[in-house]
Amino acid sequence: MNPTEAIPLLIVVLLLVSIGGGEVERMDVTFAGDHDVEAIDDVHVVAGGTTTVPSNASVAGDVYLIGGSIEVHGTVEGDLTVLAGNLTVGSAGTVTGTVEQYGGAVSIAEGATIDDLVQFDVPVASNTPARQAAALLLQFLALGLVGVVLVRRRPSLLENVGDAIVGHPLVSGVVGSLAAVTLLVLFVYMAFTIVLIPVSIVGLIAEGLIVVYGQVAIGYLVGHRLPIGRGDLATVAGIGVLVLFLEVLGVLPVIGAVVQLALVVVGFGAVVNTYFGLARFEPASIPSGASP
Amino acid sequence: MVAGYYYNITFVQLGLIDLGTRLVGMSETVVSMWMGALAVCTLLVALATGVAMDRRGWSTDLRTKLRILFGVVLLQFLLTLVAPTIRTTPAFGAWIVGASIGLGVGFPVSFSLAIDLVPVPDRGIVAAAITAIAYFGANAYPLEWSIDVFSGLMLAAMLPGLLILGAIASGRIDPIEGLLDELSGQYHEFGTGRFCRPTSVRTKSLAFAVPLVLMFGVFFVDSLGFLRIIDTPALLLSSWQSPELSTRLLIAGAHVAGAVMAGVIYVNFSLERIFLWTFALFALTHVIYTSDLRMAEFFPTLADPGSSPLNPMLYAVAVSFYTTLNFALWPDLATAETIGTHAAIGVGVAGWLATFSSTALALYFQAADLTLLSHLNVVQALSLLLVFGLAVGLYGRRMAAAAREGRPT
């Protein structure tokens, strides 16, 4: 795990440390390599490589695992939190605090001593056809509801976004990809400042809503090409077709993902370029020919 | 244009450092001072050339421009040939003077070819293509940053161009003459730039000064940051000089993507919008660089090799953005009568003077033993200031317009 990949989980750790009253300034992070740890400075985070607490060592402080592995053969005088990666507590290993497992794998050998083991079962999405169908239905209902509300109350919004998608797909795609990526990077880095975490969360949710808006607009466009008279029904039907189409695309290995991504960024850009549908997108006009 | 720009970003910017430090034996500081001198000389020569082009009517004479260009390429060919043999400071200084004459005459002339060859609506896309090809070549092809390697490649690349330009300049080949007859009248149609309608942009006007200042800012910020980045092996070896082809290809691809995006935005949006995007991208890039350095300071293990190519990729997108803008902007802010002067002032002041000033400031930082983080912090502050300044300026302009509209008559 490189530092960039570790950032989201590091943010979680920073939050947990701050909430727990730990000293963030005294936190060490290991990203790669094999390390024997005999002492830690209040908090130690393992993000990669293998960190071992040797059998003769006793380390005082809290340990967080977000990637790589930890092997405890000695004593950890503190809590051990596992968000990702592999934790092994050997038969002679001791954790005087609580081992909390939110993710990753925990293996505790017989004879190991731990004060308490708390395992939070993160619901794992199973891929049964019924669950898939339910998720699809839920997605369709949510998008359909937004579509119906928009078509009934302010049809011009979807019309403007739709026109930008059909009339200017390249510009929409360029602006969409640029805006989506830069905003995503910006919000992730904002989160890392801790102070701006609320702004970051709001921003990421807003980005998600723009994606949803773009998809509703594409559904609206599809619906208006179907032989259905009523605008709201046509939109709902179009959204249904779009949701199914996206699902089918998901089955295709590379092309499917590329088309899905293209639809997302074009929709995103069209929403941004039309100021959320409030104005039609008119590209700049460049005069050509001899000057008068 | 692709060849000229490739020559500039590889041979001139990187090859000279190697020539000065390794072969002549000067310190990096002294070489940087010589490069600053190169920038100032180039600016002066360019201004003289640009003004002369417009006053003497060369700007609208395609054949004259091609002949001048032939002379420039011939001079650069000879300079490139002798560069690896230079061993003394006086010879290095003489080489710098020669190079600045070549560059100073060359770029106003080559930029002015836009009025003969590129229709106004196509300038954004053509500028994007030039940027994409030059940067892709410079990044993807694994060249060692040494004067010998650059010299060998440049000579091989320049020779066919020199022969073709020689054939064109000779005026003795009938099919070429026929083509030139056809092309030489196109400036009537293509000569008036996008921002010169209905009224042309005067040299002493805000419409010219504002883009000039903004471009100066972006060149300055880029150069100031990049000078320090390429001086930091940990950053350089995980990006532009990475031994991994995949990393270099990612950066080259980011340059191409950035150029295409800039081209599309240039064609479809106002000038303010592309400036805003450029500054926002630079600000974001430097925020990320400085954040990573702060994180590395906080967690020293972050300094491990194998860091993410995200930072140089974003940097590449930002650089491609403003380079594309630079290629399209000056012809679009000029008419056939002012292209020489405007290109010379635009590229000279924004490009060369900014490089000179940023080099001087970088040297001062070096003398003051400024840390990498502190150096990039200044760059980040400047880039954030540019975004903020532009946003406030645009808002203020709209406010003033609204006030004028609402004023009782």
XYZ file of C-alpha atoms in Angstrom:
701
model
C 0.000 0.000 0.000
C 1.563 3.325 -1.040
C 0.902 6.586 0.857
C -1.792 7.764 -1.571
C -3.740 4.525 -1.246
C -3.327 4.626 2.521
C -4.699 8.154 2.859
C -8.420 7.279 3.330
C -7.674 4.715 6.059
C -5.073 7.012 7.633
C -7.773 9.659 7.900
C -9.971 7.156 9.729
C -7.063 6.336 12.053
C -6.394 10.020 12.694
C -10.029 10.463 13.602
C -9.999 7.423 15.897
C -6.785 8.591 17.572
C -8.142 12.119 18.027
C -11.438 10.849 19.426
C -9.587 8.460 21.733
C -7.472 11.318 23.129
C -4.247 10.014 21.564
C -1.435 12.280 20.428
C -1.465 12.490 16.655
C 1.945 14.214 16.630
C 3.522 11.134 18.198
C 2.168 8.720 15.626
C 4.497 6.496 13.573
C 3.483 4.916 10.280
C 5.088 1.939 8.555
C 4.411 1.668 4.836
C 6.740 -1.089 3.676
C 9.406 -3.561 4.693
C 9.857 -5.927 7.621
C 10.219 -4.292 11.017
C 10.725 -5.572 14.544
C 9.114 -3.132 16.949
C 10.427 -3.018 20.497
C 9.029 0.382 21.514
C 6.365 2.683 20.123
C 5.737 6.363 20.586
C 2.102 6.448 21.792
C 0.490 5.314 18.501
C 1.829 3.075 15.756
C 0.090 2.569 12.401
C 0.984 -0.284 10.083
C -0.008 0.481 6.482
C 2.209 -2.019 4.680
C 4.985 -4.580 5.072
C 5.276 -6.849 8.098
C 5.648 -5.501 11.603
C 6.587 -7.928 14.344
C 6.492 -7.493 18.102
C 9.231 -9.984 19.102
C 8.673 -12.478 21.899
C 10.941 -10.684 24.344
C 9.500 -7.207 23.658
C 6.770 -5.280 25.448
C 5.475 -2.176 23.660
C 3.247 0.382 25.336
C 0.764 2.225 23.122
C -2.045 1.684 20.646
C -1.485 -0.078 17.353
C -3.605 0.352 14.208
C -3.435 -1.986 11.228
C -4.630 -0.596 7.863
C -2.535 -2.708 5.493
C 0.236 -5.323 5.527
C 0.645 -7.594 8.561
C 1.326 -7.506 12.271
C 2.651 -10.481 14.153
C 2.491 -10.227 17.942
C 4.792 -12.662 19.746
C 5.555 -10.360 22.675
C 3.306 -7.942 24.595
C 1.279 -4.974 23.363
C 0.274 -2.818 26.314
C -2.629 -1.053 24.668
C -5.426 -1.552 22.142
C -4.950 -3.113 18.731
C -7.364 -1.989 16.001
C -7.587 -3.801 12.683
C -9.137 -1.918 9.722
C -7.437 -3.936 6.984
C -4.497 -6.340 6.664
C -3.605 -9.428 8.688
C -3.130 -9.632 12.445
C -1.570 -12.710 13.976
C -1.224 -13.075 17.731
C 1.154 -15.942 18.451
C 0.680 -18.455 21.271
C 3.036 -16.451 23.501
C 1.602 -13.099 22.419
C -0.285 -10.763 24.758
C -2.509 -7.749 24.127
C -3.415 -6.090 27.395
C -6.103 -3.941 25.774
C -8.871 -4.720 23.313
C -8.420 -6.168 19.865
C -11.011 -4.476 17.645
C -11.604 -5.900 14.203
C -13.439 -3.761 11.617
C -11.955 -5.455 8.588
C -8.998 -7.558 7.463
C -8.137 -10.890 9.049
C -7.399 -11.722 12.668
C -5.772 -14.955 13.771
C -5.293 -15.611 17.464
C -3.310 -18.698 18.372
C -4.290 -20.931 21.217
C -2.539 -19.808 24.364
C -2.418 -16.149 23.334
C -3.636 -13.644 25.926
C -5.901 -10.798 24.976
C -8.051 -8.705 27.284
C -11.024 -8.531 24.940
C -11.831 -9.241 21.307
C -14.485 -7.122 19.618
C -15.394 -8.005 16.062
C -17.605 -5.705 14.021
C -19.110 -7.681 11.207
C -19.069 -5.428 8.191
C -21.977 -6.575 6.043
C -20.523 -8.207 2.979
C -22.541 -7.761 -0.144
C -23.425 -11.194 -1.369
C -23.888 -11.654 -5.036
C -27.083 -13.642 -5.009
C -29.401 -12.829 -7.931
C -32.150 -11.744 -5.511
C -29.859 -9.203 -3.809
C -28.621 -7.937 -7.153
C -32.173 -7.502 -8.370
C -33.146 -5.703 -5.159
C -30.161 -3.331 -5.441
C -31.033 -2.654 -9.053
C -34.662 -2.001 -8.167
C -33.638 0.354 -5.388
C -31.325 2.248 -7.731
C -34.106 2.464 -10.328
C -36.659 3.687 -7.780
C -34.343 6.364 -6.405
C -33.335 7.675 -9.834
C -36.910 7.355 -11.103
C -38.243 9.378 -8.186
C -35.751 12.183 -8.816
C -36.608 12.051 -12.524
C -40.363 12.280 -11.944
C -40.017 15.192 -9.524
C -37.775 17.102 -11.926
C -39.931 16.448 -14.993
C -43.129 17.467 -13.218
C -41.774 20.574 -11.481
C -38.940 21.932 -13.640
C -38.751 20.060 -16.956
C -36.472 22.742 -18.411
C -33.674 21.626 -16.070
C -33.430 18.147 -17.553
C -34.012 19.572 -21.024
C -30.974 21.846 -20.723
C -28.741 19.129 -19.279
C -30.004 16.698 -21.940
C -29.265 19.184 -24.729
C -25.715 19.614 -23.443
C -25.238 15.828 -23.405
C -26.548 15.316 -26.936
C -25.254 18.514 -28.512
C -21.856 18.757 -26.848
C -20.751 15.333 -25.585
C -17.027 16.041 -26.008
C -17.098 19.329 -24.097
C -19.302 17.732 -21.428
C -16.931 14.773 -21.168
C -13.832 16.976 -20.887
C -15.333 19.297 -18.293
C -16.870 16.336 -16.469
C -13.652 14.362 -16.215
C -11.624 17.415 -15.257
C -14.105 18.651 -12.667
C -14.822 15.215 -11.200
C -11.161 14.268 -10.799
C -9.932 17.620 -9.464
C -12.813 17.902 -7.014
C -12.277 14.332 -5.847
C -8.577 14.972 -5.212
C -9.377 18.273 -3.524
C -11.950 16.742 -1.180
C -9.690 13.823 -0.244
C -6.862 16.228 0.605
C -9.282 18.457 2.497
C -10.194 15.476 4.642
C -6.566 14.977 5.494
C -6.467 18.366 7.196
C -8.960 16.926 9.758
C -10.440 20.420 10.255
C -12.020 20.291 6.799
C -13.472 16.799 7.104
C -17.083 18.094 7.213
C -16.493 20.150 4.048
C -14.886 17.139 2.449
C -17.834 14.891 3.279
C -20.355 17.444 2.001
C -18.278 17.890 -1.153
C -18.069 14.169 -1.845
C -21.817 13.789 -1.320
C -22.396 16.733 -3.678
C -20.187 15.051 -6.283
C -22.275 11.895 -5.919
C -25.465 13.905 -6.363
C -24.104 15.494 -9.543
C -23.417 12.007 -10.890
C -27.004 11.013 -10.016
C -28.347 14.159 -11.691
C -26.365 13.380 -14.837
C -27.695 9.818 -14.918
C -31.275 11.055 -14.496
C -30.726 13.417 -17.430
C -29.434 10.547 -19.584
C -32.476 8.497 -18.542
C -34.681 11.443 -19.517
C -33.051 11.509 -22.958
C -33.533 7.760 -23.402
C -37.168 8.021 -22.247
C -37.979 10.700 -24.797
C -36.918 8.364 -27.539
C -39.370 5.717 -26.350
C -42.952 5.660 -27.687
C -44.465 6.936 -24.445
C -46.590 10.084 -24.462
C -46.387 11.252 -20.864
C -43.109 12.949 -19.978
C -42.815 11.631 -16.439
C -43.582 8.047 -17.440
C -41.183 8.263 -20.356
C -38.462 9.508 -18.014
C -39.046 6.673 -15.564
C -38.991 4.142 -18.396
C -35.827 5.722 -19.799
C -34.161 5.535 -16.395
C -35.158 1.883 -16.191
C -33.577 1.169 -19.558
C -30.442 3.072 -18.511
C -30.105 1.196 -15.217
C -30.435 -2.138 -17.008
C -27.984 -1.031 -19.701
C -25.419 -0.003 -17.089
C -25.870 -3.365 -15.372
C -25.281 -5.217 -18.628
C -22.204 -3.061 -19.298
C -20.858 -4.118 -15.916
C -20.582 -7.663 -17.220
C -18.283 -6.671 -20.107
C -14.687 -6.643 -18.830
C -12.968 -3.471 -20.111
C -15.268 -1.856 -22.641
C -18.155 -1.990 -20.177
C -16.257 -0.022 -17.544
C -15.038 2.499 -20.118
C -18.578 3.138 -21.414
C -19.925 3.394 -17.855
C -17.219 5.915 -16.983
C -17.858 7.885 -20.168
C -21.578 8.108 -19.336
C -20.778 9.306 -15.831
C -18.318 12.028 -16.894
C -20.447 13.254 -19.809
C -23.452 13.539 -17.474
C -21.304 15.234 -14.827
C -19.921 17.752 -17.301
C -23.340 18.513 -18.775
C -24.701 19.260 -15.294
C -21.754 21.556 -14.530
C -21.812 23.306 -17.934
C -25.532 24.091 -17.687
C -25.315 25.312 -14.080
C -27.427 22.332 -12.970
C -29.772 22.832 -15.893
C -30.545 26.449 -15.086
C -29.068 27.684 -18.365
C -28.526 26.247 -21.811
C -24.926 25.508 -22.650
C -23.760 27.692 -25.527
C -20.149 27.184 -26.583
C -18.103 30.263 -27.337
C -18.475 31.394 -30.926
C -15.225 31.803 -32.758
C -15.480 34.054 -35.795
C -13.770 32.829 -38.930
C -13.002 34.348 -42.288
C -11.662 37.766 -43.138
C -12.271 40.520 -40.642
C -14.880 43.080 -41.806
C 6.400 24.121 -33.827
C 6.543 20.640 -32.288
C 10.226 20.323 -33.148
C 10.987 23.810 -31.875
C 9.196 23.275 -28.612
C 10.740 19.842 -28.114
C 14.154 21.447 -28.703
C 13.361 24.070 -26.095
C 12.076 21.765 -23.345
C 14.827 19.176 -23.755
C 18.007 20.577 -25.285
C 17.847 24.158 -23.988
C 16.255 23.615 -20.584
C 17.843 20.327 -19.551
C 20.854 19.884 -21.832
C 22.407 23.223 -20.881
C 22.485 22.332 -17.188
C 24.403 19.161 -18.020
C 26.742 21.007 -20.399
C 27.533 23.724 -17.865
C 27.951 21.540 -14.806
C 29.481 18.348 -16.175
C 31.508 19.409 -19.221
C 32.448 23.006 -18.421
C 32.695 22.390 -14.677
C 30.616 25.307 -13.452
C 28.464 25.174 -10.352
C 24.693 24.812 -10.743
C 24.259 28.353 -9.470
C 26.555 29.791 -12.144
C 24.797 27.745 -14.856
C 21.438 29.034 -13.617
C 22.770 32.601 -13.888
C 23.867 31.938 -17.455
C 20.436 30.531 -18.208
C 18.924 33.696 -16.777
C 21.179 35.670 -19.130
C 19.965 33.478 -21.992
C 16.365 34.323 -21.096
C 17.005 38.092 -21.015
C 19.005 38.083 -24.268
C 16.297 35.999 -25.946
C 13.645 38.445 -24.811
C 15.581 41.440 -26.176
C 16.309 39.760 -29.505
C 12.668 38.644 -29.782
C 11.353 42.147 -29.135
C 13.654 43.599 -31.788
C 12.673 40.846 -34.235
C 8.935 41.122 -33.567
C 8.862 44.893 -33.996
C 11.009 44.675 -37.144
C 8.706 41.999 -38.588
C 5.634 44.185 -38.213
C 7.267 47.435 -39.324
C 8.928 45.975 -42.404
C 5.953 43.882 -43.415
C 7.713 40.521 -42.925
C 4.809 39.340 -40.743
C 2.604 39.089 -43.816
C 5.303 37.761 -46.119
C 5.335 33.987 -45.823
C 8.445 33.504 -47.965
C 10.502 35.925 -45.880
C 9.396 34.211 -42.679
C 10.363 30.789 -44.038
C 13.777 32.116 -45.114
C 14.373 33.584 -41.666
C 13.296 30.298 -40.147
C 15.759 28.436 -42.372
C 18.522 30.707 -41.072
C 17.433 30.082 -37.490
C 17.347 26.299 -37.887
C 20.755 26.383 -39.604
C 22.180 28.387 -36.701
C 20.614 26.023 -34.158
C 21.935 23.018 -36.071
C 25.473 24.396 -35.853
C 25.060 25.307 -32.191
C 23.741 21.828 -31.432
C 26.661 20.292 -33.308
C 29.312 22.184 -31.335
C 27.578 22.099 -27.932
C 29.118 18.801 -26.672
C 32.626 20.087 -27.529
C 32.414 23.166 -25.294
C 34.781 23.045 -22.326
C 35.433 26.659 -21.269
C 33.290 29.391 -19.725
C 33.919 31.951 -22.535
C 32.886 29.368 -25.120
C 29.815 28.568 -23.033
C 28.989 32.309 -22.887
C 29.418 32.665 -26.635
C 27.177 29.657 -27.139
C 24.523 31.274 -24.922
C 24.614 34.472 -27.004
C 24.297 32.474 -30.223
C 21.438 30.402 -28.813
C 19.556 33.468 -27.627
C 19.806 34.996 -31.113
C 18.424 31.789 -32.632
C 15.615 31.505 -30.120
C 14.826 35.217 -30.072
C 14.492 35.409 -33.843
C 12.903 31.982 -34.134
C 9.883 32.131 -31.877
C 8.176 35.349 -33.101
C 8.644 34.080 -36.661
C 7.303 30.596 -35.929
C 4.337 31.918 -33.913
C 3.508 34.284 -36.772
C 3.107 31.307 -39.136
C -0.269 30.750 -37.460
C -1.752 33.605 -39.500
C -0.741 31.870 -42.724
C -1.455 28.270 -41.869
C -4.024 27.855 -39.078
C -7.669 28.969 -39.391
C -8.835 30.853 -36.291
C -11.422 28.248 -35.145
C -8.782 25.485 -35.332
C -6.105 27.178 -33.229
C -7.078 25.553 -29.939
C -6.947 22.073 -31.419
C -3.711 22.718 -33.336
C -2.121 24.137 -30.165
C -3.280 21.040 -28.273
C -1.753 18.769 -30.923
C 1.609 20.596 -30.768
C 1.666 20.389 -26.968
C 0.592 16.757 -26.857
C 3.139 15.523 -29.409
C 6.060 17.533 -27.961
C 5.436 16.505 -24.362
C 4.590 12.905 -25.188
C 7.862 12.564 -27.068
C 9.850 14.307 -24.353
C 8.411 12.155 -21.563
C 7.796 8.745 -23.062
C 11.096 8.296 -24.882
C 13.680 7.378 -22.235
C 16.471 9.890 -22.880
C 19.295 10.483 -20.488
C 19.373 14.167 -19.557
C 22.811 14.794 -21.005
C 23.994 17.194 -23.705
C 25.593 14.417 -25.784
C 22.378 12.405 -25.960
C 20.216 15.450 -26.676
C 22.680 16.722 -29.255
C 22.776 13.444 -31.181
C 19.001 13.154 -31.283
C 18.447 16.800 -32.184
C 20.938 16.719 -35.041
C 19.248 13.645 -36.493
C 15.829 15.276 -36.125
C 16.903 18.689 -37.442
C 18.678 17.508 -40.565
C 15.566 16.570 -42.592
C 13.799 19.728 -41.390
C 16.801 21.794 -42.439
C 16.809 20.242 -45.910
C 13.069 20.794 -46.341
C 13.286 24.395 -45.163
C 16.283 24.901 -47.440
C 14.281 23.619 -50.400
C 11.374 25.912 -49.478
C 13.620 28.929 -48.933
C 15.522 28.433 -52.200
C 12.521 29.569 -54.254
C 13.573 27.332 -57.137
C 11.188 24.389 -56.831
C 8.017 25.015 -58.824
C 5.524 22.807 -56.921
C 6.634 24.377 -53.625
C 6.384 27.853 -55.131
C 2.841 27.092 -56.281
C 1.894 25.951 -52.796
C 3.505 29.004 -51.220
C 1.593 31.265 -53.638
C -1.603 29.655 -52.412
C -0.686 29.849 -48.719
C 0.806 33.318 -48.749
C -2.567 35.005 -49.233
C -4.276 33.173 -46.400
C -3.321 35.768 -43.809
C -6.144 37.921 -45.176
C -8.566 35.288 -43.887
C -6.686 33.860 -40.886
C -4.820 36.973 -39.814
C -7.336 38.533 -37.447
C -7.276 36.607 -34.178
C -10.264 35.398 -32.176
C -10.038 38.186 -29.607
C -9.448 40.914 -32.178
C -13.008 41.040 -33.450
C -14.738 43.408 -33.890
C -11.872 45.630 -32.729
C -8.224 44.658 -32.702
C -6.350 44.368 -29.424
C -3.784 47.133 -29.052
C -0.394 46.405 -27.506
C -0.877 49.118 -24.897
C -4.286 47.989 -23.704
C -5.691 46.071 -20.757
C -7.031 43.433 -23.136
C -3.402 42.558 -23.949
C -1.794 43.386 -20.604
C -4.098 41.216 -18.471
C -3.466 37.932 -20.361
C 0.227 38.875 -20.443
C 0.380 39.267 -16.668
C -1.619 36.061 -16.128
C 0.622 34.076 -18.469
C 3.688 35.551 -16.773
C 2.232 34.343 -13.481
C 1.627 30.816 -14.665
C 5.086 30.495 -16.307
C 6.678 31.919 -13.179
C 4.849 29.549 -10.830
C 5.602 26.534 -13.007
C 9.259 27.355 -13.448
C 9.825 28.196 -9.774
C 8.273 24.909 -8.655
C 9.780 22.723 -11.357
C 13.327 24.039 -10.807
C 13.194 22.718 -7.267
C 11.391 19.492 -8.131
C 14.035 18.485 -10.704
C 16.689 19.349 -8.134
C 15.197 16.817 -5.704
C 16.259 13.279 -6.678
C 13.476 11.600 -4.659
C 10.821 13.499 -6.604
C 12.582 13.313 -9.952
C 13.413 9.611 -9.901
C 9.831 8.677 -9.069
C 8.463 10.783 -11.936
C 10.120 12.379 -15.006
C 13.331 10.380 -14.658
C 11.742 7.211 -13.369
C 13.404 4.003 -14.544
C 9.878 2.553 -14.902
C 8.518 2.966 -18.432
C 4.959 2.701 -17.099
C 5.451 5.771 -14.862
C 6.866 7.820 -17.716
C 4.082 6.671 -20.016
C 1.491 7.688 -17.423
C 3.015 11.169 -17.264
C 3.231 11.357 -21.063
C -0.420 10.239 -21.278
C -1.405 12.876 -18.733
C 0.293 15.513 -20.909
C -1.721 14.352 -23.916
C -4.982 14.261 -21.919
C -4.261 17.727 -20.501
C -3.536 19.143 -23.951
C -6.722 17.671 -25.440
C -8.776 18.993 -22.528
C -7.197 22.430 -22.852
C -7.850 22.442 -26.597
C -11.515 21.570 -26.127
C -11.965 24.141 -23.367
C -10.121 26.833 -25.359
C -12.451 26.346 -28.307
C -15.689 26.153 -26.337
C -15.279 28.585 -23.465
C -14.168 32.121 -22.804
C -10.535 32.966 -22.155
C -11.278 33.597 -18.473
C -12.497 30.021 -18.055
C -9.319 28.410 -19.378
C -7.192 30.731 -17.237
C -9.268 29.764 -14.208
C -8.835 26.068 -14.972
C -5.100 26.483 -15.490
C -4.578 28.321 -12.217
C -6.882 25.983 -10.319
C -4.945 22.964 -11.613
C -1.612 24.509 -10.649
C -2.919 25.440 -7.221
C -4.249 21.935 -6.684
C -1.003 20.357 -7.879
C 1.081 22.397 -5.456
C -1.375 21.821 -2.626
C -0.885 18.091 -3.194
C 2.908 18.360 -3.440
C 3.167 20.382 -0.241
C 0.614 18.196 1.565
C 2.672 15.128 0.683
C 5.839 16.810 1.931
C 4.135 17.820 5.159
C 2.913 14.262 5.537
C 6.434 12.978 4.893
C 7.743 15.364 7.539
C 5.077 14.112 9.895
C 5.596 10.454 9.042
C 9.185 10.026 7.826
C 8.498 6.555 6.469
C 6.525 8.239 3.698
C 9.807 9.130 2.065
C 10.007 5.505 0.898
C 10.461 5.003 -2.821
C 7.488 3.974 -4.928
C 5.345 7.014 -4.300
C 2.234 7.545 -6.375
C 2.531 9.053 -9.892
C -0.609 11.104 -9.179
C 1.334 14.287 -8.383
C 3.489 14.427 -11.535
C 0.442 13.407 -13.595
C -1.606 16.293 -12.270
C 1.419 18.547 -12.783
C 1.634 17.328 -16.378
C -2.043 18.138 -16.991
C -1.553 21.665 -15.617
C 1.580 22.227 -17.718
C -0.153 21.004 -20.872
C -3.039 23.345 -20.139
C -0.999 26.492 -20.105
C 1.303 25.396 -22.915
C -1.716 24.848 -25.171
C -3.051 28.223 -24.140
C 0.334 29.826 -24.860
C 0.427 28.462 -28.420
C -3.098 29.620 -29.277
C -3.326 32.836 -27.301
C -0.792 35.179 -28.903
C -1.929 34.709 -32.522
C -5.506 35.124 -31.279
C -4.619 38.404 -29.550
C -3.045 39.766 -32.733
C -3.808 40.772 -36.288
C -1.612 40.248 -39.332
C -0.137 43.682 -38.647
C 0.712 43.042 -34.976
C 1.503 39.316 -34.820
C 5.282 39.799 -34.669
C 5.195 42.314 -31.810
C 2.458 40.558 -29.847
C 4.061 37.116 -30.139
C 7.446 38.571 -29.143
C 6.062 40.423 -26.136
C 3.732 37.577 -25.169
C 6.163 34.685 -25.354
C 9.151 36.853 -24.434
C 7.725 38.473 -21.336
C 5.433 35.664 -20.188
C 7.787 32.829 -21.085
C 11.383 34.007 -21.045
C 11.212 36.864 -18.536
C 9.193 34.694 -16.149
C 11.806 31.945 -16.493
C 14.565 34.460 -15.828
C 12.855 35.891 -12.740
C 11.922 32.500 -11.322
C 15.490 31.262 -11.848
C 16.795 34.297 -9.981
C 14.354 33.705 -7.130
C 15.183 29.994 -7.031
C 18.864 30.903 -6.737
C 18.070 33.250 -3.884
C 16.120 30.458 -2.153
C 19.069 28.139 -2.675
C 21.455 30.685 -1.176
C 19.080 31.132 1.758
C 19.065 27.328 2.305
C 15.308 27.154 1.980
C 13.975 23.641 2.506
C 12.032 21.832 -0.207
C 8.798 22.264 1.723
C 9.357 25.984 2.281
C 10.230 26.474 -1.388
C 7.125 24.661 -2.625
C 5.105 26.467 0.011
C 5.960 29.758 -1.696
C 4.971 28.254 -5.048
C 1.703 27.019 -3.562
C 0.982 30.442 -2.064
C 1.619 32.125 -5.420
C -0.591 29.696 -7.312
C -3.419 30.065 -4.784
C -3.026 33.822 -5.019
C -3.345 33.647 -8.805
C -6.596 31.649 -8.618
C -7.992 33.934 -5.975
C -6.832 37.091 -7.767
C -8.346 36.001 -11.056
C -11.642 35.007 -9.437
C -11.848 38.325 -7.591
C -10.893 40.223 -10.754
C -13.601 38.510 -12.800
C -16.178 39.029 -10.098
C -15.178 42.693 -9.774
C -15.489 43.179 -13.519
C -18.988 41.712 -13.532
C -19.891 43.853 -10.542
C -18.683 46.954 -12.323
C -20.689 45.971 -15.401
C -23.786 45.405 -13.265
C -23.293 48.776 -11.590
C -23.014 50.475 -14.980
C -26.205 48.761 -16.211
C -28.101 49.732 -13.069
C -26.907 53.337 -13.022
C -29.777 55.805 -13.509
C -29.474 57.843 -16.703
